[in-house]
Amino acid sequence: MADCTHDCSSCGEKCASRDKKSLIKKPHAMSEIKKVIAVVSGKGGVGKSMTCSLLAAAAQNSGKVTAVMDADVTGPSIPRMFGVTERASGSDEGIIPVVSDGGVQIMSMNVLLENEAEPVVWRGSLISGTVLQFWTDVIWTGVDIMFIDMPPGTGDVPLTVFQSIPIDGVIVVTTPQDLVGMIVQKAINMAHMMNVPVLGVVENMSYIECPDCGSKIPVFGESAVDALALENGIPAVAKLPLDRALTVAADTGKIEDAKNPLTDFFNKISKKLKI
């Protein structure tokens, strides 16, 4: 390109001069991470962090050593969902992630702040650099699978993660509304641009189950996730209901104790990745 700055870290273009392997950063020398899955969405408010937490809980409950990197630096929610209140520790060797009651290793901006309500008012480059440090400076111990809770959209942080961390696959989170589906297509297209496979799609708030008759009521319209998956060749699909029990579990830090509706979905993904 004629206007190329030769700074691939801020560019999503495909070109002959891009060497993807040269952009990949090594994790901390003492880390062991076998597989990495990014959980993404085209927009906020669709339940991406809830999905990420449920997937991590399902993985840990299946006997996998599991970690969550909370890359949503300005809107971190992973520690609260797992009931983690302590701060991350460190040594001369690196940063030690916090560990949930169930054994999930977690790194998030909220485990570094003295007050979890303190806002992070940073520009994009600083946020991206912090996320990269979660990969290079944190000592992740014997991790079979790491989930990265990405910020919504296709901006600086997703680009940094896709280019700098060896992502094995992406899970896309959506809701039934047509507008959300259109925006989510952008996230899917970004994954394709970065040559990262889309492993599955989760449609959150897909329906409400009637407590009397058990029928499924599509509050936000008919499900579109099957058509979206078929159109994009996505192999695994899950539909999450609006469930008060899950909301309470997330709000009270008991997501690991909740009845997990994504267990079967995770099992399909783990078989595909041979975790």
Coordinates of C-alpha atoms in Angstrom, one line a residue:
M1 CA 0.0 0.0 0.0
A2 CA 1.3 3.5 -0.9
D3 CA 0.4 5.0 2.5
C4 CA 1.8 2.1 4.6
T5 CA 3.5 3.1 7.8
H6 CA 5.1 -0.3 8.2
D7 CA 3.6 -0.5 11.7
C8 CA 1.7 -3.8 11.6
S9 CA 0.6 -3.5 15.2
S10 CA -2.0 -0.9 14.3
C11 CA -3.1 -2.3 11.0
G12 CA -5.5 -5.0 9.9
E13 CA -4.7 -5.0 6.2
K14 CA -3.5 -8.2 4.5
C15 CA -0.3 -7.5 2.6
A16 CA 2.8 -9.3 1.4
S17 CA 5.0 -7.6 4.0
R18 CA 3.1 -8.8 6.9
D19 CA 4.7 -11.8 8.7
K20 CA 2.2 -12.9 11.3
K21 CA 4.6 -15.2 13.1
S22 CA 7.0 -12.3 13.7
L23 CA 4.3 -10.4 15.6
I24 CA 3.5 -13.2 18.0
K25 CA 4.8 -12.6 21.5
K26 CA 6.1 -15.3 23.7
P27 CA 4.3 -15.8 27.1
H28 CA 6.3 -15.5 30.3
A29 CA 9.2 -17.9 30.4
M30 CA 7.6 -19.7 33.4
S31 CA 4.2 -20.0 31.8
E32 CA 2.7 -23.1 30.2
I33 CA -0.4 -22.5 28.1
K34 CA -1.6 -25.2 25.7
K35 CA -4.7 -23.7 24.0
V36 CA -6.1 -20.1 23.8
I37 CA -9.7 -19.2 22.9
A38 CA -10.9 -15.7 22.5
V39 CA -14.5 -14.9 23.4
V40 CA -15.7 -12.0 21.2
S41 CA -18.8 -9.9 20.3
G42 CA -19.6 -7.2 17.8
K43 CA -21.1 -5.0 20.5
G44 CA -21.4 -4.7 24.3
G45 CA -24.3 -5.9 26.5
V46 CA -24.8 -9.3 24.8
G47 CA -23.5 -11.4 27.6
K48 CA -19.9 -12.0 26.4
S49 CA -18.4 -12.1 29.9
M50 CA -21.1 -14.3 31.2
T51 CA -20.4 -16.7 28.3
C52 CA -16.7 -16.6 28.9
S53 CA -17.2 -17.3 32.6
L54 CA -19.5 -20.3 31.9
L55 CA -17.1 -21.7 29.4
A56 CA -14.2 -21.4 31.9
A57 CA -16.3 -23.0 34.6
A58 CA -17.2 -25.9 32.3
A59 CA -13.6 -26.4 31.3
Q60 CA -12.4 -26.4 35.0
N61 CA -15.2 -28.8 36.0
S62 CA -14.2 -31.2 33.2
G63 CA -10.8 -31.5 34.8
K64 CA -8.9 -29.0 32.6
V65 CA -6.5 -26.5 34.2
T66 CA -8.3 -23.3 33.1
A67 CA -7.4 -19.6 33.0
V68 CA -9.2 -16.4 32.1
M69 CA -7.5 -13.3 30.8
D70 CA -9.8 -10.4 31.2
A71 CA -8.9 -8.2 28.2
D72 CA -11.8 -5.8 28.7
V73 CA -9.6 -3.4 30.6
T74 CA -12.1 -0.5 30.9
G75 CA -15.1 -2.8 31.8
P76 CA -13.7 -5.8 33.7
S77 CA -16.3 -8.1 35.2
I78 CA -14.6 -11.5 35.4
P79 CA -13.3 -11.3 39.0
R80 CA -16.8 -10.3 40.3
M81 CA -18.4 -13.3 38.6
F82 CA -15.9 -15.7 40.1
G83 CA -16.1 -14.1 43.6
V84 CA -12.5 -13.0 43.5
T85 CA -11.8 -10.0 45.8
E86 CA -8.0 -10.3 46.5
R87 CA -5.4 -8.4 44.6
A88 CA -2.8 -10.1 42.3
S89 CA 0.6 -10.6 43.7
G90 CA 4.0 -10.4 42.1
S91 CA 7.7 -11.1 42.5
D92 CA 10.9 -10.4 40.7
E93 CA 10.0 -13.2 38.3
G94 CA 6.6 -11.9 37.3
I95 CA 2.9 -11.4 38.2
I96 CA 1.0 -14.1 39.9
P97 CA -2.7 -14.4 38.8
V98 CA -5.4 -14.8 41.4
V99 CA -7.2 -18.1 41.7
S100 CA -11.0 -18.7 42.1
D101 CA -12.4 -21.1 44.6
G102 CA -12.8 -23.6 41.8
G103 CA -9.2 -23.3 40.7
V104 CA -9.5 -20.9 37.7
Q105 CA -6.5 -18.7 37.2
I106 CA -7.6 -15.1 36.6
M107 CA -5.9 -11.9 35.5
S108 CA -7.9 -8.7 35.2
M109 CA -7.4 -5.0 35.7
N110 CA -9.7 -5.2 38.7
V111 CA -7.3 -7.4 40.6
L112 CA -4.6 -4.7 40.1
L113 CA -6.7 -1.8 41.3
E114 CA -7.1 -0.9 45.0
N115 CA -10.8 0.0 44.4
E116 CA -12.7 -2.1 41.8
A117 CA -14.9 0.9 41.0
E118 CA -12.0 3.1 40.0
P119 CA -12.3 4.0 36.3
V120 CA -9.5 3.2 33.9
V121 CA -9.3 6.4 31.7
W122 CA -6.6 5.4 29.2
R123 CA -6.0 5.8 25.5
G124 CA -6.2 2.7 23.3
S125 CA -2.4 2.2 23.0
L126 CA -2.0 2.0 26.8
I127 CA -4.9 -0.4 27.1
S128 CA -3.5 -2.7 24.4
G129 CA -0.1 -2.6 26.0
T130 CA -1.6 -3.7 29.4
V131 CA -3.4 -6.6 27.8
L132 CA -0.2 -7.7 26.1
Q133 CA 1.5 -7.6 29.6
F134 CA -1.2 -10.0 30.9
W135 CA 0.3 -12.4 28.4
T136 CA 4.0 -11.7 28.7
D137 CA 4.4 -10.8 32.3
V138 CA 1.9 -13.0 34.1
I139 CA 3.0 -16.5 35.2
W140 CA 0.3 -18.9 34.0
T141 CA 0.9 -22.3 35.6
G142 CA 0.1 -25.5 33.7
V143 CA -2.9 -24.1 31.8
D144 CA -4.7 -26.5 29.5
I145 CA -7.0 -23.9 28.1
M146 CA -7.1 -20.1 28.5
F147 CA -10.2 -18.0 27.6
I148 CA -9.7 -14.3 26.7
D149 CA -12.7 -12.1 27.5
M150 CA -12.3 -9.6 24.8
P151 CA -13.7 -6.0 24.7
P152 CA -16.6 -5.6 22.2
G153 CA -15.9 -4.5 18.7
T154 CA -13.0 -4.7 16.3
G155 CA -10.7 -2.0 17.7
D156 CA -7.2 -1.8 19.2
V157 CA -7.3 -4.6 21.8
P158 CA -8.9 -7.3 19.5
L159 CA -6.3 -6.4 16.8
T160 CA -3.4 -6.6 19.3
V161 CA -4.7 -9.9 20.7
F162 CA -5.2 -11.5 17.3
Q163 CA -1.7 -10.4 16.1
S164 CA 0.3 -10.9 19.3
I165 CA -1.2 -14.0 21.0
P166 CA -1.4 -17.4 19.3
I167 CA -5.2 -17.8 19.3
D168 CA -6.5 -21.3 18.5
G169 CA -10.0 -20.2 18.0
V170 CA -12.8 -17.7 18.6
I171 CA -16.2 -18.0 20.2
V172 CA -18.7 -15.4 19.0
V173 CA -21.5 -14.2 21.3
T174 CA -24.7 -12.7 19.9
T175 CA -28.4 -12.1 20.7
P176 CA -31.4 -12.7 18.5
Q177 CA -31.9 -9.1 17.2
D178 CA -31.2 -8.5 13.6
L179 CA -29.1 -5.4 14.4
V180 CA -26.9 -7.4 16.7
G181 CA -26.5 -10.1 14.1
M182 CA -25.3 -7.6 11.5
I183 CA -22.7 -6.2 13.9
V184 CA -21.6 -9.7 15.0
Q185 CA -20.8 -10.4 11.4
K186 CA -18.1 -7.8 11.6
A187 CA -16.4 -9.8 14.4
I188 CA -16.7 -13.0 12.4
N189 CA -15.2 -11.3 9.4
M190 CA -12.3 -9.9 11.5
A191 CA -11.5 -13.4 12.7
H192 CA -11.4 -14.6 9.1
M193 CA -9.2 -11.7 8.2
M194 CA -6.7 -12.7 10.9
N195 CA -6.9 -16.3 9.9
V196 CA -8.3 -17.4 13.3
P197 CA -11.0 -20.2 13.1
V198 CA -14.5 -19.5 14.6
L199 CA -15.2 -22.5 16.7
G200 CA -18.7 -21.7 17.7
V201 CA -21.4 -19.1 18.3
V202 CA -23.5 -18.6 21.4
E203 CA -26.8 -16.8 21.2
N204 CA -27.5 -15.3 24.6
M205 CA -31.0 -14.2 25.7
S206 CA -32.4 -16.6 23.1
Y207 CA -35.6 -17.3 24.9
I208 CA -37.5 -17.5 28.3
E209 CA -38.7 -20.8 29.4
C210 CA -42.2 -20.8 30.8
P211 CA -42.1 -22.0 34.4
D212 CA -45.6 -23.6 34.0
C213 CA -45.6 -25.4 30.7
G214 CA -41.9 -25.3 29.7
S215 CA -42.4 -23.7 26.4
K216 CA -39.7 -21.4 25.0
I217 CA -40.8 -17.8 24.4
P218 CA -38.5 -15.8 22.0
V219 CA -38.7 -12.5 23.8
F220 CA -36.3 -10.7 21.4
G221 CA -37.5 -12.3 18.2
E222 CA -36.9 -15.6 16.5
S223 CA -33.5 -17.2 16.8
A224 CA -31.1 -16.3 14.0
V225 CA -28.1 -18.2 15.3
D226 CA -28.5 -21.4 13.2
A227 CA -28.7 -19.4 10.0
L228 CA -25.7 -17.3 11.1
A229 CA -23.7 -20.4 11.8
L230 CA -24.7 -22.1 8.6
E231 CA -23.8 -19.1 6.5
N232 CA -20.4 -18.8 8.0
G233 CA -19.6 -22.5 8.3
I234 CA -19.4 -22.4 12.2
P235 CA -19.5 -25.9 13.6
A236 CA -20.9 -25.4 17.1
V237 CA -24.0 -23.5 18.3
A238 CA -25.6 -22.9 21.7
K239 CA -28.7 -21.0 22.8
L240 CA -28.7 -19.5 26.3
P241 CA -32.1 -18.5 27.9
L242 CA -32.8 -15.5 30.0
D243 CA -32.2 -17.2 33.3
R244 CA -32.5 -15.3 36.6
A245 CA -30.5 -18.0 38.4
L246 CA -27.5 -17.4 36.2
T247 CA -27.8 -13.6 36.8
V248 CA -27.8 -14.1 40.5
A249 CA -24.8 -16.5 40.3
A250 CA -22.8 -13.9 38.4
D251 CA -23.8 -11.1 40.6
T252 CA -22.9 -13.0 43.8
G253 CA -19.6 -14.5 42.5
K254 CA -21.0 -18.0 42.3
I255 CA -20.8 -18.7 38.6
E256 CA -18.8 -21.8 39.2
D257 CA -21.6 -23.3 41.3
A258 CA -24.4 -22.5 38.8
K259 CA -26.0 -25.1 36.6
N260 CA -24.0 -24.7 33.5
P261 CA -25.9 -24.6 30.2
L262 CA -22.6 -24.5 28.2
T263 CA -21.1 -27.8 29.3
D264 CA -22.1 -29.7 26.1
F265 CA -21.0 -26.8 24.0
F266 CA -17.6 -26.8 25.6
N267 CA -17.3 -30.5 25.2
K268 CA -17.8 -30.1 21.4
I269 CA -15.2 -27.4 21.2
S270 CA -12.6 -29.3 23.3
K271 CA -13.0 -32.3 21.1
K272 CA -12.3 -30.2 18.0
L273 CA -9.2 -28.6 19.6
K274 CA -8.1 -32.0 21.1
I275 CA -7.7 -30.4 24.5

